[in-house]
Amino acid sequence: MMKKRRKSILLLATMGVFLINGCGAKEEVQEIPSEAFVNEKQETQTTQMPPVKEVKYMDIAHVFKPYEQAVEISLQMPEDWNYTLWDVEEESPDWGYSVKVQGREDAIFSIFGQHGTLTAADSSNGPESFQTSQGLTGQYFWDEYTLDDGNPAIQGTIIFDTELLAGFYGVSFNMPKSIYSENKDIIDKVFQSISIKEAQ
């Protein structure tokens, strides 16, 4: 009699564990859509609310020496974005920063100087006047095109009217249009913060 009772208790305990695990799995399945909805809601909020308030910026500045002339290029960018600095080298015609929007490989802009004259002859939109908060002026050109995966993308160039002895300066960017639209206010703020000046 005792053996039978033990077996039935064991069986009930095993079934209980199975049922608890089963219920847990069901709950997880039910939670997935609601989590996805919450994420969608948050994304919608970030596009509607000004992201500038939520973003922490860091200052970046570096003195480059093209033609033995010292030129400082500085800007502000979000702390969680990545950037690469490339300095003046004899075999390299340009110098500056390459910034990955949200750390993405497919969404990059460059702030740079180069030995040769900058042009944006291939662009179908522009020029439009552009001015940074530091008073640096330039001309803005852009194009929209379709990526290989069928998604729209945007590329653009700003050519600054610098009167520096050391080279010509500008900005170029290329990224999926969805990333550009999502980060437009932040990108504009970064571009507005650019300063290019002669240094000691």
Coordinates of C-alpha atoms in Angstrom, one line a residue:
M1 CA 0.0 0.0 0.0
M2 CA 2.8 2.4 0.9
K3 CA 4.7 1.8 -2.3
K4 CA 1.6 2.6 -4.4
R5 CA 1.0 5.8 -2.4
R6 CA 4.6 6.9 -2.9
K7 CA 4.5 6.3 -6.6
S8 CA 1.3 8.3 -6.9
I9 CA 2.8 11.1 -4.8
L10 CA 5.9 11.1 -7.0
L11 CA 3.7 11.0 -10.1
L12 CA 1.7 14.0 -8.9
A13 CA 4.9 15.9 -8.0
T14 CA 6.4 15.2 -11.4
M15 CA 3.1 16.3 -13.1
G16 CA 3.1 19.4 -10.9
V17 CA 6.6 20.3 -12.1
F18 CA 5.6 19.7 -15.6
L19 CA 2.5 21.8 -15.3
I20 CA 4.4 24.6 -13.6
N21 CA 7.0 24.5 -16.4
G22 CA 4.3 24.3 -19.0
C23 CA 2.4 27.3 -17.6
G24 CA 5.7 29.2 -17.4
A25 CA 6.3 28.5 -21.1
K26 CA 2.8 29.7 -22.0
E27 CA 3.3 32.9 -20.0
E28 CA 6.5 33.6 -21.8
V29 CA 4.8 33.1 -25.2
Q30 CA 2.1 35.5 -24.1
E31 CA 4.6 38.1 -22.9
I32 CA 6.6 38.2 -26.1
P33 CA 4.0 40.2 -28.1
S34 CA 3.4 42.6 -25.2
E35 CA 7.2 43.2 -24.9
A36 CA 7.4 43.8 -28.6
F37 CA 4.6 46.3 -28.3
V38 CA 6.3 48.1 -25.4
N39 CA 9.5 48.3 -27.5
E40 CA 7.5 49.7 -30.5
K41 CA 5.9 52.2 -28.2
Q42 CA 9.2 53.4 -26.8
E43 CA 10.6 53.7 -30.3
T44 CA 7.6 55.8 -31.3
Q45 CA 8.1 58.0 -28.3
T46 CA 11.7 58.6 -29.0
T47 CA 10.9 59.8 -32.6
Q48 CA 8.1 62.1 -31.3
M49 CA 10.0 63.5 -28.3
P50 CA 13.1 65.6 -29.0
P51 CA 16.0 63.1 -28.5
V52 CA 18.4 66.0 -27.8
K53 CA 17.3 66.0 -24.1
E54 CA 18.0 62.3 -23.6
V55 CA 21.4 62.2 -25.3
K56 CA 24.7 62.8 -23.5
Y57 CA 27.3 64.5 -25.7
M58 CA 31.1 64.4 -25.5
D59 CA 33.5 66.9 -26.9
I60 CA 36.1 65.7 -29.4
A61 CA 39.0 67.9 -30.6
H62 CA 42.2 67.1 -32.4
V63 CA 45.0 69.2 -34.0
F64 CA 45.9 68.0 -37.5
K65 CA 49.0 69.3 -39.3
P66 CA 48.6 69.3 -43.0
Y67 CA 51.2 71.4 -44.9
E68 CA 52.8 71.9 -41.5
Q69 CA 49.9 74.2 -40.7
A70 CA 48.1 73.3 -37.4
V71 CA 44.3 73.0 -37.8
E72 CA 42.0 72.0 -35.0
I73 CA 38.8 70.2 -35.9
S74 CA 36.3 69.8 -33.0
L75 CA 32.8 68.7 -32.6
Q76 CA 30.3 67.3 -30.1
M77 CA 28.8 63.8 -30.6
P78 CA 26.7 61.3 -28.5
E79 CA 28.8 59.4 -26.0
D80 CA 27.4 56.0 -27.3
W81 CA 28.4 56.6 -30.9
N82 CA 31.8 55.4 -32.2
Y83 CA 34.4 57.4 -34.0
T84 CA 37.7 56.9 -35.7
L85 CA 40.4 59.6 -36.1
W86 CA 42.6 59.5 -39.1
D87 CA 45.6 61.8 -39.0
V88 CA 47.7 63.4 -41.8
E89 CA 49.9 61.0 -43.6
E90 CA 52.0 61.6 -46.7
E91 CA 50.1 58.9 -48.8
S92 CA 46.7 60.0 -47.5
P93 CA 45.0 63.0 -49.2
D94 CA 42.7 63.6 -46.2
W95 CA 42.4 63.8 -42.4
G96 CA 39.6 64.0 -39.9
Y97 CA 37.0 61.9 -38.1
S98 CA 34.7 59.1 -39.2
V99 CA 31.6 58.7 -37.0
K100 CA 29.3 55.7 -36.8
V101 CA 25.7 56.7 -36.1
Q102 CA 24.5 54.4 -33.2
G103 CA 27.7 52.4 -33.8
R104 CA 26.4 51.1 -37.1
E105 CA 28.7 50.1 -40.0
D106 CA 26.1 51.2 -42.6
A107 CA 25.5 54.7 -41.2
I108 CA 28.6 56.8 -41.3
F109 CA 29.5 60.4 -41.6
S110 CA 33.0 62.0 -42.0
I111 CA 34.2 65.4 -41.0
F112 CA 37.4 66.0 -42.9
G113 CA 40.0 68.1 -44.6
Q114 CA 41.8 67.3 -47.8
H115 CA 44.5 68.7 -50.1
G116 CA 42.3 68.8 -53.2
T117 CA 39.2 71.1 -53.9
L118 CA 35.9 69.6 -52.7
T119 CA 33.0 69.4 -55.1
A120 CA 29.5 67.9 -55.1
A121 CA 28.8 68.0 -58.8
D122 CA 27.0 64.6 -58.8
S123 CA 24.3 65.6 -56.3
S124 CA 20.8 66.3 -57.5
N125 CA 19.7 68.4 -54.6
G126 CA 21.3 71.7 -53.4
P127 CA 23.2 73.7 -52.9
E128 CA 21.5 75.0 -49.7
S129 CA 23.3 77.4 -47.4
F130 CA 24.6 75.9 -44.2
Q131 CA 26.0 77.5 -41.0
T132 CA 27.3 76.0 -37.8
S133 CA 26.8 77.5 -34.4
Q134 CA 30.4 78.6 -34.5
G135 CA 29.7 80.7 -37.6
L136 CA 31.3 78.4 -40.1
T137 CA 29.4 78.6 -43.4
G138 CA 29.1 76.2 -46.3
Q139 CA 27.0 74.6 -49.0
Y140 CA 24.9 71.5 -48.5
F141 CA 24.1 69.0 -51.2
W142 CA 22.3 65.6 -50.9
D143 CA 20.8 62.7 -52.8
E144 CA 18.4 59.9 -52.1
Y145 CA 18.9 56.5 -53.7
T146 CA 17.9 52.8 -53.2
L147 CA 20.1 50.3 -51.5
D148 CA 20.6 46.7 -52.9
D149 CA 18.1 45.4 -50.4
G150 CA 15.4 47.8 -51.8
N151 CA 15.4 50.2 -48.8
P152 CA 15.8 54.0 -49.4
A153 CA 19.1 55.6 -48.4
I154 CA 20.5 59.2 -48.2
Q155 CA 23.9 60.6 -48.9
G156 CA 25.1 64.2 -48.6
T157 CA 28.0 66.6 -48.6
I158 CA 28.7 69.9 -46.9
I159 CA 31.5 71.9 -48.4
F160 CA 32.7 74.6 -45.9
D161 CA 33.8 78.0 -47.0
T162 CA 37.0 77.9 -45.1
E163 CA 39.8 80.4 -45.7
L164 CA 42.5 78.3 -44.1
L165 CA 45.9 77.8 -45.7
A166 CA 45.7 74.1 -44.9
G167 CA 43.4 72.4 -47.2
F168 CA 39.6 72.2 -47.9
Y169 CA 37.0 71.1 -45.4
G170 CA 33.7 69.3 -45.5
V171 CA 31.3 66.7 -44.2
S172 CA 30.1 63.6 -46.1
F173 CA 27.5 61.1 -45.0
N174 CA 25.8 58.0 -46.2
M175 CA 23.2 55.9 -44.5
P176 CA 19.8 54.2 -44.7
K177 CA 17.1 56.8 -44.7
S178 CA 15.3 55.2 -41.7
I179 CA 18.5 55.7 -39.6
Y180 CA 18.9 59.2 -40.9
S181 CA 15.2 60.1 -40.1
E182 CA 15.4 58.5 -36.6
N183 CA 18.6 60.5 -35.7
K184 CA 18.2 63.6 -37.8
D185 CA 18.0 66.0 -34.8
I186 CA 21.1 64.5 -33.3
I187 CA 23.0 64.5 -36.6
D188 CA 22.0 68.2 -37.2
K189 CA 23.3 69.0 -33.7
V190 CA 26.6 67.3 -34.4
F191 CA 27.0 69.2 -37.7
Q192 CA 26.1 72.4 -35.9
S193 CA 28.8 71.9 -33.3
I194 CA 31.7 71.6 -35.9
S195 CA 34.5 74.0 -35.5
I196 CA 37.5 74.2 -37.8
K197 CA 40.2 76.8 -36.9
E198 CA 43.9 77.4 -37.2
A199 CA 45.8 76.2 -34.1
Q200 CA 49.2 76.8 -32.6

